[in-house]
PDB file of C-alpha atoms in Angstrom:
ATOM      1  CA  UNK A 217       0.000   0.000   0.000  1.00  0.00           C
ATOM      2  CA  UNK A 218       1.508   3.302  -1.048  1.00  0.00           C
ATOM      3  CA  UNK A 219       0.635   6.473   0.694  1.00  0.00           C
ATOM      4  CA  UNK A 220       0.530   9.703  -1.193  1.00  0.00           C
ATOM      5  CA  UNK A 221       1.074  12.939   0.634  1.00  0.00           C
ATOM      6  CA  UNK A 222      -1.785  15.382   0.904  1.00  0.00           C
ATOM      7  CA  UNK A 223      -1.459  18.434  -1.313  1.00  0.00           C
ATOM      8  CA  UNK A 224      -0.405  21.576   0.437  1.00  0.00           C
ATOM      9  CA  UNK A 225      -3.026  24.285   0.885  1.00  0.00           C
ATOM     10  CA  UNK A 226      -1.075  26.530  -1.479  1.00  0.00           C
ATOM     11  CA  UNK A 227      -1.318  24.027  -4.317  1.00  0.00           C
ATOM     12  CA  UNK A 228      -5.099  23.670  -4.089  1.00  0.00           C
ATOM     13  CA  UNK A 229      -7.273  25.760  -6.316  1.00  0.00           C
ATOM     14  CA  UNK A 230      -9.305  28.230  -4.355  1.00  0.00           C
ATOM     15  CA  UNK A 231     -12.827  29.032  -5.343  1.00  0.00           C
ATOM     16  CA  UNK A 232     -14.780  31.827  -3.812  1.00  0.00           C
ATOM     17  CA  UNK A 233     -18.315  30.782  -3.024  1.00  0.00           C
ATOM     18  CA  UNK A 234     -20.955  32.551  -5.054  1.00  0.00           C
ATOM     19  CA  UNK A 235     -23.458  34.552  -3.066  1.00  0.00           C
ATOM     20  CA  UNK A 236     -27.184  34.520  -3.571  1.00  0.00           C
ATOM     21  CA  UNK A 237     -28.877  37.651  -2.302  1.00  0.00           C
ATOM     22  CA  UNK A 238     -32.455  36.837  -1.384  1.00  0.00           C
ATOM     23  CA  UNK A 239     -33.420  40.075   0.317  1.00  0.00           C
ATOM     24  CA  UNK A 240     -31.839  43.172   1.757  1.00  0.00           C
ATOM     25  CA  UNK A 241     -32.972  42.238   5.260  1.00  0.00           C
ATOM     26  CA  UNK A 242     -30.790  40.057   7.482  1.00  0.00           C
ATOM     27  CA  UNK A 243     -31.578  36.367   7.368  1.00  0.00           C
ATOM     28  CA  UNK A 244     -33.582  35.178  10.342  1.00  0.00           C
ATOM     29  CA  UNK A 245     -32.314  31.861  11.697  1.00  0.00           C
ATOM     30  CA  UNK A 246     -35.854  30.587  12.314  1.00  0.00           C
ATOM     31  CA  UNK A 247     -36.594  30.782   8.576  1.00  0.00           C
ATOM     32  CA  UNK A 248     -33.774  28.349   7.852  1.00  0.00           C
ATOM     33  CA  UNK A 249     -35.747  25.415   9.182  1.00  0.00           C
ATOM     34  CA  UNK A 250     -38.874  24.327   7.373  1.00  0.00           C
ATOM     35  CA  UNK A 251     -40.729  23.868  10.655  1.00  0.00           C
ATOM     36  CA  UNK A 252     -39.816  27.353  11.858  1.00  0.00           C
ATOM     37  CA  UNK A 253     -40.872  28.900   8.556  1.00  0.00           C
ATOM     38  CA  UNK A 254     -44.142  26.967   8.542  1.00  0.00           C
ATOM     39  CA  UNK A 255     -45.002  27.953  12.107  1.00  0.00           C
ATOM     40  CA  UNK A 256     -44.100  31.589  11.486  1.00  0.00           C
ATOM     41  CA  UNK A 257     -46.139  31.875   8.278  1.00  0.00           C
ATOM     42  CA  UNK A 258     -49.069  29.880   9.654  1.00  0.00           C
ATOM     43  CA  UNK A 259     -49.142  31.736  12.974  1.00  0.00           C
ATOM     44  CA  UNK A 260     -48.972  35.232  11.508  1.00  0.00           C
ATOM     45  CA  UNK A 261     -51.603  34.392   8.882  1.00  0.00           C
ATOM     46  CA  UNK A 262     -53.933  32.827  11.446  1.00  0.00           C
ATOM     47  CA  UNK A 263     -53.687  35.745  13.881  1.00  0.00           C
ATOM     48  CA  UNK A 264     -54.120  38.359  11.128  1.00  0.00           C
ATOM     49  CA  UNK A 265     -57.188  36.717   9.573  1.00  0.00           C
ATOM     50  CA  UNK A 266     -58.680  35.781  12.945  1.00  0.00           C
ATOM     51  CA  UNK A 267     -58.473  39.344  14.259  1.00  0.00           C
ATOM     52  CA  UNK A 268     -59.697  40.826  10.966  1.00  0.00           C
ATOM     53  CA  UNK A 269     -62.751  38.559  10.888  1.00  0.00           C
ATOM     54  CA  UNK A 270     -63.581  38.811  14.602  1.00  0.00           C
ATOM     55  CA  UNK A 271     -66.776  40.855  14.856  1.00  0.00           C
ATOM     56  CA  UNK A 272     -66.831  41.346  11.084  1.00  0.00           C
ATOM     57  CA  UNK A 273     -70.077  41.282   9.119  1.00  0.00           C
ATOM     58  CA  UNK A 274     -69.216  37.735   8.006  1.00  0.00           C
ATOM     59  CA  UNK A 275     -69.179  36.560  11.610  1.00  0.00           C
ATOM     60  CA  UNK A 276     -72.434  38.367  12.371  1.00  0.00           C
ATOM     61  CA  UNK A 277     -74.068  36.830   9.284  1.00  0.00           C
ATOM     62  CA  UNK A 278     -72.846  33.375  10.332  1.00  0.00           C
ATOM     63  CA  UNK A 279     -74.195  33.923  13.839  1.00  0.00           C
ATOM     64  CA  UNK A 280     -77.618  34.958  12.523  1.00  0.00           C
ATOM     65  CA  UNK A 281     -77.810  32.091  10.004  1.00  0.00           C
ATOM     66  CA  UNK A 282     -76.856  29.592  12.701  1.00  0.00           C
ATOM     67  CA  UNK A 283     -79.538  30.909  15.053  1.00  0.00           C
ATOM     68  CA  UNK A 284     -82.180  30.955  12.324  1.00  0.00           C
ATOM     69  CA  UNK A 285     -81.473  27.526  10.826  1.00  0.00           C
ATOM     70  CA  UNK A 286     -80.977  25.643  14.114  1.00  0.00           C
ATOM     71  CA  UNK A 287     -78.242  23.694  12.292  1.00  0.00           C
ATOM     72  CA  UNK A 288     -75.003  25.236  13.572  1.00  0.00           C
ATOM     73  CA  UNK A 289     -72.676  22.554  12.184  1.00  0.00           C
ATOM     74  CA  UNK A 290     -74.078  22.871   8.672  1.00  0.00           C
ATOM     75  CA  UNK A 291     -73.739  26.656   8.854  1.00  0.00           C
ATOM     76  CA  UNK A 292     -70.194  26.221  10.198  1.00  0.00           C
ATOM     77  CA  UNK A 293     -69.293  23.902   7.300  1.00  0.00           C
ATOM     78  CA  UNK A 294     -70.740  26.338   4.764  1.00  0.00           C
ATOM     79  CA  UNK A 295     -69.043  29.372   6.304  1.00  0.00           C
ATOM     80  CA  UNK A 296     -65.707  27.562   6.641  1.00  0.00           C
ATOM     81  CA  UNK A 297     -65.891  26.392   3.015  1.00  0.00           C
ATOM     82  CA  UNK A 298     -66.624  29.926   1.858  1.00  0.00           C
ATOM     83  CA  UNK A 299     -63.712  31.374   3.858  1.00  0.00           C
ATOM     84  CA  UNK A 300     -61.353  28.680   2.548  1.00  0.00           C
ATOM     85  CA  UNK A 301     -62.502  29.396  -1.023  1.00  0.00           C
ATOM     86  CA  UNK A 302     -61.990  33.150  -0.760  1.00  0.00           C
ATOM     87  CA  UNK A 303     -58.602  32.584   0.880  1.00  0.00           C
ATOM     88  CA  UNK A 304     -57.593  30.241  -1.948  1.00  0.00           C
ATOM     89  CA  UNK A 305     -58.534  32.878  -4.515  1.00  0.00           C
ATOM     90  CA  UNK A 306     -56.430  35.428  -2.616  1.00  0.00           C
ATOM     91  CA  UNK A 307     -53.438  33.077  -2.467  1.00  0.00           C
ATOM     92  CA  UNK A 308     -53.654  32.240  -6.178  1.00  0.00           C
ATOM     93  CA  UNK A 309     -53.929  35.898  -7.203  1.00  0.00           C
ATOM     94  CA  UNK A 310     -51.166  36.892  -4.769  1.00  0.00           C
ATOM     95  CA  UNK A 311     -48.839  34.228  -6.125  1.00  0.00           C
ATOM     96  CA  UNK A 312     -49.553  35.296  -9.709  1.00  0.00           C
ATOM     97  CA  UNK A 313     -48.891  38.946  -8.846  1.00  0.00           C
ATOM     98  CA  UNK A 314     -45.584  38.105  -7.144  1.00  0.00           C
ATOM     99  CA  UNK A 315     -44.456  36.070 -10.143  1.00  0.00           C
ATOM    100  CA  UNK A 316     -45.365  38.740 -12.699  1.00  0.00           C
ATOM    101  CA  UNK A 317     -44.639  42.023 -10.912  1.00  0.00           C
ATOM    102  CA  UNK A 318     -41.563  43.277  -9.133  1.00  0.00           C
ATOM    103  CA  UNK A 319     -41.941  43.947  -5.400  1.00  0.00           C
ATOM    104  CA  UNK A 320     -41.464  47.686  -6.027  1.00  0.00           C
ATOM    105  CA  UNK A 321     -44.256  47.775  -8.634  1.00  0.00           C
ATOM    106  CA  UNK A 322     -46.499  45.720  -6.367  1.00  0.00           C
ATOM    107  CA  UNK A 323     -45.915  48.111  -3.452  1.00  0.00           C
ATOM    108  CA  UNK A 324     -46.665  51.161  -5.627  1.00  0.00           C
ATOM    109  CA  UNK A 325     -49.831  49.586  -7.030  1.00  0.00           C
ATOM    110  CA  UNK A 326     -50.996  48.601  -3.545  1.00  0.00           C
ATOM    111  CA  UNK A 327     -50.334  52.112  -2.243  1.00  0.00           C
ATOM    112  CA  UNK A 328     -52.274  53.682  -5.115  1.00  0.00           C
ATOM    113  CA  UNK A 329     -55.169  51.263  -4.599  1.00  0.00           C
ATOM    114  CA  UNK A 330     -55.333  52.092  -0.886  1.00  0.00           C
ATOM    115  CA  UNK A 331     -55.271  55.825  -1.682  1.00  0.00           C
ATOM    116  CA  UNK A 332     -58.173  55.411  -4.123  1.00  0.00           C
ATOM    117  CA  UNK A 333     -60.168  53.416  -1.559  1.00  0.00           C
ATOM    118  CA  UNK A 334     -59.436  56.064   1.089  1.00  0.00           C
ATOM    119  CA  UNK A 335     -60.592  58.876  -1.195  1.00  0.00           C
ATOM    120  CA  UNK A 336     -63.797  56.994  -2.018  1.00  0.00           C
ATOM    121  CA  UNK A 337     -64.501  56.494   1.685  1.00  0.00           C
ATOM    122  CA  UNK A 338     -63.907  60.193   2.393  1.00  0.00           C
ATOM    123  CA  UNK A 339     -66.232  61.152  -0.487  1.00  0.00           C
ATOM    124  CA  UNK A 340     -68.864  58.803   0.906  1.00  0.00           C
ATOM    125  CA  UNK A 341     -68.607  60.483   4.325  1.00  0.00           C
ATOM    126  CA  UNK A 342     -68.772  63.989   2.828  1.00  0.00           C
ATOM    127  CA  UNK A 343     -71.931  63.128   0.859  1.00  0.00           C
ATOM    128  CA  UNK A 344     -73.788  62.091   4.028  1.00  0.00           C
TER     129      UNK A 344
END
């Protein structure tokens, strides 16, 4: 058995690793694990939607339909299916927008849309 000496560090080719810049924000360690990313995305989405829908007209309508029909589980299934469907539409449209528009364009369009909605609400109040 012949042993060959290891090459010296000076004789090895050095390659600089290429960098992939994902975002300008520092990388959060919890996003490196799939479980951490899942829990973070799921938790923030759940809390946001839960608080937005709490006391909303959808919840009031569900409450009234449940009381009127005397079939709360059927009303629950219908309301849950409707919320899942509207959420799916939002996810599909959001994914399409992110794939076809740059984040800067998306932010500008969102800002303009919110300004238009705000102006329409102010006009509605002034007309009262």
